[in-house]
Tab-separated table of N, CA, C and O in Angstrom:
chain	number	residue	atom	x	y	z
A	20	UNK	N	133.616	-62.708	-38.590
A	20	UNK	CA	134.826	-61.979	-38.273
A	20	UNK	C	135.983	-62.573	-39.083
A	20	UNK	O	136.178	-63.784	-39.100
A	21	UNK	N	136.768	-61.746	-39.779
A	21	UNK	CA	137.871	-62.270	-40.586
A	21	UNK	C	138.948	-62.916	-39.727
A	21	UNK	O	139.186	-62.512	-38.592
A	22	UNK	N	139.556	-63.911	-40.290
A	22	UNK	CA	140.636	-64.615	-39.596
A	22	UNK	C	141.906	-63.771	-39.660
A	22	UNK	O	142.313	-63.316	-40.722
A	23	UNK	N	142.536	-63.574	-38.528
A	23	UNK	CA	143.769	-62.796	-38.453
A	23	UNK	C	144.937	-63.779	-38.414
A	23	UNK	O	144.975	-64.681	-37.595
A	24	UNK	N	145.863	-63.603	-39.332
A	24	UNK	CA	147.021	-64.481	-39.410
A	24	UNK	C	148.283	-63.661	-39.210
A	24	UNK	O	148.423	-62.590	-39.786
A	25	UNK	N	149.179	-64.176	-38.412
A	25	UNK	CA	150.473	-63.515	-38.244
A	25	UNK	C	151.393	-63.955	-39.353
A	25	UNK	O	151.506	-65.133	-39.654
A	26	UNK	N	152.057	-63.000	-39.953
A	26	UNK	CA	153.013	-63.317	-41.004
A	26	UNK	C	154.361	-63.660	-40.381
A	26	UNK	O	154.791	-63.036	-39.418
A	27	UNK	N	155.019	-64.641	-40.956
A	27	UNK	CA	156.327	-65.031	-40.433
A	27	UNK	C	157.367	-63.979	-40.804
A	27	UNK	O	157.178	-63.185	-41.722
A	28	UNK	N	158.479	-64.007	-40.109
A	28	UNK	CA	159.573	-63.083	-40.401
A	28	UNK	C	160.110	-63.302	-41.811
A	28	UNK	O	160.532	-62.360	-42.472
A	29	UNK	N	160.079	-64.559	-42.275
A	29	UNK	CA	160.547	-64.856	-43.628
A	29	UNK	C	159.696	-64.140	-44.669
A	29	UNK	O	160.209	-63.617	-45.652
A	30	UNK	N	158.395	-64.085	-44.435
A	30	UNK	CA	157.495	-63.396	-45.374
A	30	UNK	C	157.702	-61.890	-45.275
A	30	UNK	O	157.792	-61.197	-46.295
A	31	UNK	N	157.800	-61.390	-44.068
A	31	UNK	CA	157.950	-59.945	-43.875
A	31	UNK	C	159.260	-59.420	-44.459
A	31	UNK	O	159.321	-58.289	-44.942
A	32	UNK	N	160.302	-60.237	-44.426
A	32	UNK	CA	161.624	-59.801	-44.909
A	32	UNK	C	162.055	-60.541	-46.177
A	32	UNK	O	163.244	-60.661	-46.457
A	33	UNK	N	161.096	-61.013	-46.937
A	33	UNK	CA	161.393	-61.845	-48.104
A	33	UNK	C	162.355	-61.174	-49.086
A	33	UNK	O	163.270	-61.800	-49.592
A	34	UNK	N	162.161	-59.901	-49.352
A	34	UNK	CA	163.014	-59.205	-50.322
A	34	UNK	C	164.479	-59.139	-49.886
A	34	UNK	O	165.361	-59.001	-50.732
A	35	UNK	N	164.720	-59.236	-48.602
A	35	UNK	CA	166.091	-59.170	-48.083
A	35	UNK	C	166.759	-60.538	-47.946
A	35	UNK	O	167.945	-60.619	-47.656
A	36	UNK	N	166.007	-61.603	-48.149
A	36	UNK	CA	166.553	-62.951	-47.971
A	36	UNK	C	167.457	-63.336	-49.141
A	36	UNK	O	167.169	-62.987	-50.289
A	37	UNK	N	168.515	-64.090	-48.858
A	37	UNK	CA	169.337	-64.603	-49.953
A	37	UNK	C	168.574	-65.690	-50.706
A	37	UNK	O	167.631	-66.288	-50.164
A	38	UNK	N	168.963	-65.947	-51.937
A	38	UNK	CA	168.286	-66.971	-52.747
A	38	UNK	C	168.338	-68.349	-52.108
A	38	UNK	O	167.489	-69.190	-52.385
A	39	UNK	N	169.319	-68.588	-51.271
A	39	UNK	CA	169.491	-69.906	-50.657
A	39	UNK	C	168.639	-70.106	-49.397
A	39	UNK	O	168.606	-71.214	-48.866
A	40	UNK	N	167.968	-69.060	-48.941
A	40	UNK	CA	167.131	-69.181	-47.736
A	40	UNK	C	166.007	-70.183	-47.996
A	40	UNK	O	165.446	-70.223	-49.092
A	41	UNK	N	165.701	-70.997	-47.001
A	41	UNK	CA	164.648	-72.001	-47.138
A	41	UNK	C	163.405	-71.560	-46.389
A	41	UNK	O	163.479	-71.172	-45.226
A	42	UNK	N	162.271	-71.642	-47.084
A	42	UNK	CA	160.999	-71.211	-46.512
A	42	UNK	C	160.029	-72.381	-46.456
A	42	UNK	O	160.107	-73.318	-47.254
A	43	UNK	N	159.094	-72.288	-45.544
A	43	UNK	CA	158.106	-73.350	-45.367
A	43	UNK	C	157.053	-73.311	-46.475
A	43	UNK	O	156.913	-72.323	-47.199
A	44	UNK	N	156.301	-74.376	-46.564
A	44	UNK	CA	155.186	-74.438	-47.511
A	44	UNK	C	154.184	-73.339	-47.179
A	44	UNK	O	153.657	-72.673	-48.071
A	45	UNK	N	153.951	-73.120	-45.906
A	45	UNK	CA	153.024	-72.071	-45.480
A	45	UNK	C	153.478	-70.687	-45.966
A	45	UNK	O	152.669	-69.889	-46.448
A	46	UNK	N	154.771	-70.409	-45.848
A	46	UNK	CA	155.309	-69.139	-46.341
A	46	UNK	C	155.145	-69.035	-47.857
A	46	UNK	O	154.785	-67.986	-48.383
A	47	UNK	N	155.406	-70.139	-48.564
A	47	UNK	CA	155.248	-70.147	-50.021
A	47	UNK	C	153.795	-69.872	-50.403
A	47	UNK	O	153.536	-69.121	-51.352
A	48	UNK	N	152.863	-70.444	-49.657
A	48	UNK	CA	151.438	-70.194	-49.920
A	48	UNK	C	151.119	-68.710	-49.797
A	48	UNK	O	150.425	-68.141	-50.655
A	49	UNK	N	151.623	-68.089	-48.760
A	49	UNK	CA	151.373	-66.667	-48.533
A	49	UNK	C	151.995	-65.822	-49.637
A	49	UNK	O	151.340	-64.943	-50.204
A	50	UNK	N	153.237	-66.084	-49.961
A	50	UNK	CA	153.956	-65.275	-50.945
A	50	UNK	C	153.421	-65.444	-52.360
A	50	UNK	O	153.431	-64.501	-53.153
A	51	UNK	N	152.953	-66.641	-52.684
A	51	UNK	CA	152.463	-66.909	-54.043
A	51	UNK	C	150.939	-66.808	-54.162
A	51	UNK	O	150.398	-67.003	-55.244
A	52	UNK	N	150.284	-66.535	-53.032
A	52	UNK	CA	148.810	-66.443	-53.009
A	52	UNK	C	148.183	-67.718	-53.569
A	52	UNK	O	147.279	-67.666	-54.420
A	53	UNK	N	148.670	-68.846	-53.114
A	53	UNK	CA	148.177	-70.148	-53.548
A	53	UNK	C	147.858	-70.996	-52.328
A	53	UNK	O	148.416	-70.815	-51.251
A	54	UNK	N	146.978	-71.969	-52.506
A	54	UNK	CA	146.628	-72.875	-51.414
A	54	UNK	C	147.729	-73.917	-51.225
A	54	UNK	O	148.571	-74.122	-52.110
A	55	UNK	N	147.695	-74.580	-50.087
A	55	UNK	CA	148.654	-75.658	-49.824
A	55	UNK	C	148.536	-76.735	-50.893
A	55	UNK	O	149.528	-77.255	-51.384
A	56	UNK	N	147.289	-77.053	-51.268
A	56	UNK	CA	147.061	-78.076	-52.288
A	56	UNK	C	147.710	-77.673	-53.614
A	56	UNK	O	148.309	-78.508	-54.301
A	57	UNK	N	147.616	-76.407	-53.979
A	57	UNK	CA	148.222	-75.926	-55.230
A	57	UNK	C	149.736	-76.037	-55.186
A	57	UNK	O	150.375	-76.409	-56.170
A	58	UNK	N	150.322	-75.711	-54.033
A	58	UNK	CA	151.780	-75.804	-53.886
A	58	UNK	C	152.217	-77.263	-53.999
A	58	UNK	O	153.149	-77.583	-54.742
A	59	UNK	N	151.537	-78.153	-53.288
A	59	UNK	CA	151.910	-79.565	-53.344
A	59	UNK	C	151.680	-80.141	-54.743
A	59	UNK	O	152.453	-80.974	-55.216
A	60	UNK	N	150.628	-79.694	-55.427
A	60	UNK	CA	150.376	-80.136	-56.795
A	60	UNK	C	151.527	-79.708	-57.720
A	60	UNK	O	152.017	-80.498	-58.535
A	61	UNK	N	151.972	-78.466	-57.572
A	61	UNK	CA	153.090	-77.966	-58.383
A	61	UNK	C	154.372	-78.737	-58.075
A	61	UNK	O	155.167	-79.011	-58.979
A	62	UNK	N	154.578	-79.110	-56.823
A	62	UNK	CA	155.747	-79.926	-56.455
A	62	UNK	C	155.668	-81.295	-57.119
A	62	UNK	O	156.643	-81.777	-57.698
A	63	UNK	N	154.489	-81.914	-57.069
A	63	UNK	CA	154.306	-83.236	-57.654
A	63	UNK	C	154.498	-83.203	-59.165
A	63	UNK	O	155.048	-84.131	-59.752
A	64	UNK	N	154.064	-82.115	-59.806
A	64	UNK	CA	154.187	-81.980	-61.260
A	64	UNK	C	155.587	-81.542	-61.689
A	64	UNK	O	155.881	-81.463	-62.874
A	65	UNK	N	156.444	-81.228	-60.729
A	65	UNK	CA	157.806	-80.806	-61.046
A	65	UNK	C	157.920	-79.334	-61.418
A	65	UNK	O	158.959	-78.890	-61.879
A	66	UNK	N	156.869	-78.564	-61.198
A	66	UNK	CA	156.902	-77.128	-61.500
A	66	UNK	C	157.636	-76.347	-60.420
A	66	UNK	O	158.144	-75.257	-60.680
A	67	UNK	N	157.650	-76.871	-59.214
A	67	UNK	CA	158.398	-76.293	-58.098
A	67	UNK	C	159.310	-77.382	-57.548
A	67	UNK	O	158.980	-78.561	-57.625
A	68	UNK	N	160.423	-76.967	-56.995
A	68	UNK	CA	161.369	-77.915	-56.412
A	68	UNK	C	161.560	-77.586	-54.937
A	68	UNK	O	161.596	-76.412	-54.557
A	69	UNK	N	161.676	-78.627	-54.135
A	69	UNK	CA	161.842	-78.433	-52.694
A	69	UNK	C	162.866	-79.410	-52.157
A	69	UNK	O	163.321	-80.311	-52.863
A	70	UNK	N	163.211	-79.205	-50.903
A	70	UNK	CA	164.062	-80.141	-50.181
A	70	UNK	C	163.301	-80.585	-48.946
A	70	UNK	O	162.457	-79.853	-48.426
A	71	UNK	N	163.582	-81.784	-48.511
A	71	UNK	CA	162.939	-82.288	-47.310
A	71	UNK	C	163.942	-82.235	-46.170
A	71	UNK	O	165.048	-82.754	-46.283
A	72	UNK	N	163.566	-81.580	-45.106
A	72	UNK	CA	164.404	-81.483	-43.916
A	72	UNK	C	163.602	-82.064	-42.764
A	72	UNK	O	162.571	-81.500	-42.371
A	73	UNK	N	164.074	-83.188	-42.259
A	73	UNK	CA	163.295	-83.875	-41.235
A	73	UNK	C	161.974	-84.313	-41.842
A	73	UNK	O	161.931	-84.950	-42.873
A	74	UNK	N	160.881	-83.884	-41.228
A	74	UNK	CA	159.561	-84.235	-41.741
A	74	UNK	C	158.898	-83.125	-42.525
A	74	UNK	O	157.725	-83.237	-42.870
A	75	UNK	N	159.632	-82.054	-42.823
A	75	UNK	CA	158.993	-80.932	-43.515
A	75	UNK	C	159.670	-80.615	-44.841
A	75	UNK	O	160.843	-80.880	-45.034
A	76	UNK	N	158.907	-80.058	-45.734
A	76	UNK	CA	159.400	-79.624	-47.036
A	76	UNK	C	159.724	-78.143	-46.967
A	76	UNK	O	159.014	-77.364	-46.335
A	77	UNK	N	160.788	-77.750	-47.638
A	77	UNK	CA	161.192	-76.343	-47.704
A	77	UNK	C	161.462	-75.967	-49.152
A	77	UNK	O	161.970	-76.768	-49.932
A	78	UNK	N	161.126	-74.732	-49.492
A	78	UNK	CA	161.399	-74.190	-50.818
A	78	UNK	C	162.391	-73.050	-50.671
A	78	UNK	O	162.295	-72.263	-49.727
A	79	UNK	N	163.317	-72.954	-51.607
A	79	UNK	CA	164.286	-71.867	-51.531
A	79	UNK	C	163.623	-70.559	-51.968
A	79	UNK	O	162.643	-70.556	-52.729
A	80	UNK	N	164.168	-69.470	-51.491
A	80	UNK	CA	163.653	-68.152	-51.871
A	80	UNK	C	163.766	-67.973	-53.388
A	80	UNK	O	162.884	-67.387	-54.018
A	81	UNK	N	164.806	-68.523	-53.997
A	81	UNK	CA	164.987	-68.430	-55.443
A	81	UNK	C	163.831	-69.098	-56.185
A	81	UNK	O	163.283	-68.543	-57.135
A	82	UNK	N	163.428	-70.288	-55.737
A	82	UNK	CA	162.324	-71.014	-56.372
A	82	UNK	C	161.031	-70.207	-56.261
A	82	UNK	O	160.267	-70.103	-57.223
A	83	UNK	N	160.811	-69.606	-55.095
A	83	UNK	CA	159.596	-68.814	-54.901
A	83	UNK	C	159.634	-67.565	-55.769
A	83	UNK	O	158.622	-67.193	-56.386
A	84	UNK	N	160.785	-66.923	-55.863
A	84	UNK	CA	160.906	-65.730	-56.726
A	84	UNK	C	160.647	-66.079	-58.188
A	84	UNK	O	159.973	-65.350	-58.907
A	85	UNK	N	161.196	-67.206	-58.637
A	85	UNK	CA	160.974	-67.638	-60.018
A	85	UNK	C	159.497	-67.937	-60.262
A	85	UNK	O	158.948	-67.565	-61.302
A	86	UNK	N	158.857	-68.603	-59.310
A	86	UNK	CA	157.439	-68.925	-59.447
A	86	UNK	C	156.596	-67.653	-59.480
A	86	UNK	O	155.649	-67.545	-60.258
A	87	UNK	N	156.954	-66.681	-58.651
A	87	UNK	CA	156.222	-65.406	-58.643
A	87	UNK	C	156.393	-64.712	-59.988
A	87	UNK	O	155.452	-64.129	-60.529
A	88	UNK	N	157.594	-64.757	-60.544
A	88	UNK	CA	157.837	-64.155	-61.855
A	88	UNK	C	157.017	-64.847	-62.934
A	88	UNK	O	156.469	-64.185	-63.820
A	89	UNK	N	156.910	-66.165	-62.868
A	89	UNK	CA	156.106	-66.916	-63.836
A	89	UNK	C	154.636	-66.521	-63.727
A	89	UNK	O	153.947	-66.368	-64.729
A	90	UNK	N	154.151	-66.334	-62.507
A	90	UNK	CA	152.756	-65.938	-62.316
A	90	UNK	C	152.510	-64.537	-62.858
A	90	UNK	O	151.482	-64.276	-63.472
A	91	UNK	N	153.463	-63.635	-62.645
A	91	UNK	CA	153.315	-62.270	-63.154
A	91	UNK	C	153.262	-62.255	-64.674
A	91	UNK	O	152.514	-61.498	-65.268
A	92	UNK	N	154.083	-63.081	-65.315
A	92	UNK	CA	154.100	-63.093	-66.777
A	92	UNK	C	152.796	-63.644	-67.352
A	92	UNK	O	152.376	-63.269	-68.429
A	93	UNK	N	152.113	-64.535	-66.605
A	93	UNK	CA	150.831	-65.058	-67.061
A	93	UNK	C	149.730	-64.015	-66.977
A	93	UNK	O	148.771	-64.051	-67.734
A	94	UNK	N	149.865	-63.078	-66.030
A	94	UNK	CA	148.842	-62.058	-65.839
A	94	UNK	C	148.880	-60.988	-66.901
A	94	UNK	O	147.925	-60.271	-67.109
A	95	UNK	N	149.986	-60.840	-67.613
A	95	UNK	CA	150.105	-59.776	-68.610
A	95	UNK	C	149.534	-60.156	-69.935
A	95	UNK	O	149.295	-61.177	-70.333
């Protein structure tokens, strides 16, 4: 049976979010179709930038949009 996952409001309304909105690593994984390991690897390599709030990392909507654009350009 396939695993059913609920999408966060940030993912559902991503197009309406301002560039300064901060999203979780989990949201970034969903939006970029990448695993957590891939996201953390990109952070470590400096390909993505994040901020740490408390014990969690957050990525801005702008960073995710730029990363999505980079992925689209590789597919062409």
